[in-house]
């Protein structure tokens, strides 16, 4: 059984800030009870629009015919960052972009929502995305893992983010995020392996 | 200080076989004494020619102006795999491809040679690449880390590769490889940070 998963998204997917260099993707992978080829394709500062432009070119060579392939998507926080007083991407565009990607990805997909940062106004904007992402995932029959409200209320996550760069946690925070993703991940990856 | 490094290459770069999901790149990163954004761009089965076709498109968005950027290259084993009795890539082409990439990469580069597999005839073919890679790196003023002969003689590496799929080690083998890379890596990344 040859399971390969591309994790595509932003700096949280890349695990920025984790001195253990696993991030949440490595933490869920380590606890997956069979070998898994994990391709981490998170890029710092990228918005939904930027991820949408590269997922195909980067996942293609990594997910060949003959292996059991899947994609995990996670982006959105950078969309809600203000530039000149406006979000980098308008929420309805972020949601439409995810919807478009879901229509095109030829592999099973799991979507993980945007995490919380140390800025409540930005978290409020991310909450709008979170709701929109949940809606388009439901309509597409794709599992969606909301993490924003859990992490907003998580003292460990909030402290590490605040002590860090205001956006990224350290090891314990990534462990919290991994635990939030894990139930959905387990179901997803087992269906992939058994399918 | 914002140091970002793309590790570009094959399945050994991806850390295939490591149940700890760090590979050698994660192991050297964890012991680097400052935060480092580690982008792992290893792809299974890829030859030098395939890596040469994608490094630019994948490194570009990950290494923006304003951060201290570098690339670590490692490939070659897949070139020496036989198909229809012939290596997938002829050695002089593999060496010319590395030479071409070194001429074009606009960031500081470190090159790690091909590791040993559980097939002495293939290791002999990799030894030809190893010598050629060392030669073009020297000519380009780029540091080259040969690992083939060390790993051929390393009982831990050999046992894990043999007990695995014949090519990839498990955790202890990746740790051995990380230790071989580490002296050159330390010098490389400190120059990057101080530069």
Tab-separated table of N, CA and C in Angstrom, chain A residues 2-4 14 16 19-22 26 29-30 34-44 46 54 57-58 61-62, chain B residues 2-4 14 16 19-22 26 29-30 34-44 46 54 57-58 61-62:
chain	number	residue	atom	x	y	z
A	2	UNK	N	0.677	2.075	-0.972
A	2	UNK	CA	1.562	3.207	-1.203
A	2	UNK	C	0.715	4.477	-1.170
A	3	UNK	N	0.618	5.089	0.024
A	3	UNK	CA	-0.234	6.262	0.223
A	3	UNK	C	0.614	7.533	0.175
A	4	UNK	N	0.210	8.474	-0.662
A	4	UNK	CA	0.956	9.731	-0.800
A	4	UNK	C	-0.012	10.906	-0.641
A	14	UNK	N	3.457	24.754	6.295
A	14	UNK	CA	4.917	24.586	6.265
A	14	UNK	C	5.492	24.368	7.660
A	16	UNK	N	5.967	26.725	10.027
A	16	UNK	CA	6.824	27.844	10.440
A	16	UNK	C	6.678	28.095	11.936
A	19	UNK	N	10.142	24.521	16.350
A	19	UNK	CA	11.557	24.149	16.462
A	19	UNK	C	11.774	22.650	16.247
A	20	UNK	N	10.709	21.850	16.341
A	20	UNK	CA	10.795	20.410	16.080
A	20	UNK	C	10.669	20.069	14.606
A	21	UNK	N	10.400	21.105	13.780
A	21	UNK	CA	10.346	20.960	12.320
A	21	UNK	C	9.382	19.869	11.841
A	22	UNK	N	8.309	19.644	12.599
A	22	UNK	CA	7.281	18.710	12.136
A	22	UNK	C	6.019	19.449	11.710
A	26	UNK	N	3.423	16.955	10.149
A	26	UNK	CA	4.336	15.913	10.601
A	26	UNK	C	3.799	15.189	11.817
A	29	UNK	N	1.180	12.804	10.750
A	29	UNK	CA	1.798	11.732	9.951
A	29	UNK	C	2.515	10.719	10.840
A	30	UNK	N	3.229	11.217	11.852
A	30	UNK	CA	3.975	10.320	12.752
A	30	UNK	C	3.033	9.345	13.444
A	34	UNK	N	0.594	3.604	9.388
A	34	UNK	CA	1.223	2.931	8.252
A	34	UNK	C	2.110	3.954	7.543
A	35	UNK	N	3.044	3.482	6.704
A	35	UNK	CA	3.933	4.430	6.041
A	35	UNK	C	3.149	5.346	5.103
A	36	UNK	N	3.594	6.555	5.046
A	36	UNK	CA	2.872	7.591	4.322
A	36	UNK	C	3.924	8.499	3.701
A	37	UNK	N	3.831	8.744	2.420
A	37	UNK	CA	4.699	9.750	1.819
A	37	UNK	C	4.024	11.104	1.990
A	38	UNK	N	4.686	11.967	2.748
A	38	UNK	CA	4.109	13.269	3.094
A	38	UNK	C	4.842	14.352	2.315
A	39	UNK	N	4.152	14.990	1.410
A	39	UNK	CA	4.729	16.112	0.669
A	39	UNK	C	4.160	17.410	1.238
A	40	UNK	N	5.020	18.234	1.797
A	40	UNK	CA	4.570	19.472	2.444
A	40	UNK	C	4.767	20.642	1.481
A	41	UNK	N	3.662	21.205	1.058
A	41	UNK	CA	3.706	22.254	0.036
A	41	UNK	C	3.040	23.528	0.550
A	42	UNK	N	3.406	23.898	1.762
A	42	UNK	CA	2.949	25.176	2.305
A	42	UNK	C	3.967	26.250	1.970
A	43	UNK	N	3.494	27.431	1.625
A	43	UNK	CA	4.389	28.545	1.291
A	43	UNK	C	3.967	29.781	2.085
A	44	UNK	N	4.947	30.389	2.742
A	44	UNK	CA	4.688	31.561	3.578
A	44	UNK	C	4.043	32.700	2.777
A	46	UNK	N	1.329	33.055	1.375
A	46	UNK	CA	0.461	32.833	0.221
A	46	UNK	C	-1.028	32.906	0.567
A	54	UNK	N	-0.820	27.269	-8.007
A	54	UNK	CA	0.292	26.319	-8.075
A	54	UNK	C	-0.048	24.878	-7.696
A	57	UNK	N	0.463	22.192	-10.618
A	57	UNK	CA	1.836	21.945	-11.088
A	57	UNK	C	2.666	21.221	-10.034
A	58	UNK	N	2.418	21.508	-8.758
A	58	UNK	CA	3.236	20.888	-7.716
A	58	UNK	C	2.729	19.505	-7.313
A	61	UNK	N	3.465	15.980	-10.277
A	61	UNK	CA	4.597	15.041	-10.270
A	61	UNK	C	4.701	14.206	-8.989
A	62	UNK	N	4.011	14.638	-7.938
A	62	UNK	CA	4.121	13.941	-6.650
A	62	UNK	C	3.056	12.852	-6.471
B	2	UNK	N	15.850	36.064	8.721
B	2	UNK	CA	14.813	35.228	8.123
B	2	UNK	C	15.481	34.332	7.072
B	3	UNK	N	15.882	33.118	7.503
B	3	UNK	CA	16.618	32.202	6.629
B	3	UNK	C	15.656	31.161	6.055
B	4	UNK	N	15.671	31.015	4.753
B	4	UNK	CA	14.775	30.059	4.090
B	4	UNK	C	15.593	29.173	3.155
B	14	UNK	N	12.923	13.767	0.440
B	14	UNK	CA	11.563	13.735	0.998
B	14	UNK	C	11.508	12.958	2.317
B	16	UNK	N	11.526	9.610	2.632
B	16	UNK	CA	10.717	8.389	2.494
B	16	UNK	C	11.302	7.265	3.351
B	19	UNK	N	9.899	6.802	9.850
B	19	UNK	CA	8.646	6.854	10.618
B	19	UNK	C	8.556	8.107	11.480
B	20	UNK	N	9.692	8.783	11.702
B	20	UNK	CA	9.702	10.034	12.457
B	20	UNK	C	9.373	11.241	11.600
B	21	UNK	N	9.242	11.017	10.273
B	21	UNK	CA	8.830	12.055	9.325
B	21	UNK	C	9.707	13.311	9.362
B	22	UNK	N	10.989	13.133	9.680
B	22	UNK	CA	11.915	14.262	9.618
B	22	UNK	C	12.868	14.118	8.438
B	26	UNK	N	15.113	17.314	8.070
B	26	UNK	CA	14.529	17.722	9.346
B	26	UNK	C	15.513	17.577	10.490
B	29	UNK	N	17.900	20.379	10.383
B	29	UNK	CA	17.195	21.633	10.698
B	29	UNK	C	16.934	21.762	12.197
B	30	UNK	N	16.527	20.665	12.827
B	30	UNK	CA	16.224	20.698	14.260
B	30	UNK	C	17.461	21.119	15.060
B	34	UNK	N	19.139	28.368	15.054
B	34	UNK	CA	18.262	29.539	14.872
B	34	UNK	C	17.082	29.094	14.013
B	35	UNK	N	15.985	29.864	14.017
B	35	UNK	CA	14.805	29.463	13.240
B	35	UNK	C	15.129	29.442	11.743
B	36	UNK	N	14.561	28.484	11.081
B	36	UNK	CA	14.868	28.237	9.684
B	36	UNK	C	13.565	27.813	9.014
B	37	UNK	N	13.235	28.433	7.920
B	37	UNK	CA	12.097	27.938	7.134
B	37	UNK	C	12.623	26.872	6.188
B	38	UNK	N	12.158	25.651	6.388
B	38	UNK	CA	12.647	24.502	5.621
B	38	UNK	C	11.572	24.079	4.629
B	39	UNK	N	11.857	24.247	3.360
B	39	UNK	CA	10.942	23.790	2.324
B	39	UNK	C	11.510	22.503	1.715
B	40	UNK	N	10.780	21.414	1.872
B	40	UNK	CA	11.260	20.110	1.408
B	40	UNK	C	10.628	19.798	0.059
B	41	UNK	N	11.469	19.771	-0.958
B	41	UNK	CA	10.979	19.603	-2.332
B	41	UNK	C	11.620	18.385	-2.986
B	42	UNK	N	11.618	17.290	-2.253
B	42	UNK	CA	12.054	16.016	-2.817
B	42	UNK	C	10.864	15.290	-3.405
B	43	UNK	N	11.063	14.659	-4.542
B	43	UNK	CA	9.978	13.910	-5.192
B	43	UNK	C	10.476	12.506	-5.538
B	44	UNK	N	9.704	11.519	-5.156
B	44	UNK	CA	10.071	10.116	-5.382
B	44	UNK	C	10.299	9.824	-6.867
B	46	UNK	N	12.353	10.763	-8.955
B	46	UNK	CA	12.825	11.770	-9.904
B	46	UNK	C	14.324	11.655	-10.182
B	54	UNK	N	12.016	21.372	-12.610
B	54	UNK	CA	11.063	22.023	-11.696
B	54	UNK	C	11.674	22.922	-10.624
B	57	UNK	N	10.582	26.775	-10.833
B	57	UNK	CA	9.169	27.086	-10.569
B	57	UNK	C	8.816	26.879	-9.097
B	58	UNK	N	9.428	25.882	-8.464
B	58	UNK	CA	9.074	25.605	-7.068
B	58	UNK	C	9.837	26.472	-6.072
B	61	UNK	N	8.612	30.942	-5.707
B	61	UNK	CA	7.658	31.522	-4.744
B	61	UNK	C	8.082	31.345	-3.288
B	62	UNK	N	9.024	30.428	-3.037
B	62	UNK	CA	9.420	30.141	-1.659
B	62	UNK	C	10.613	30.971	-1.189
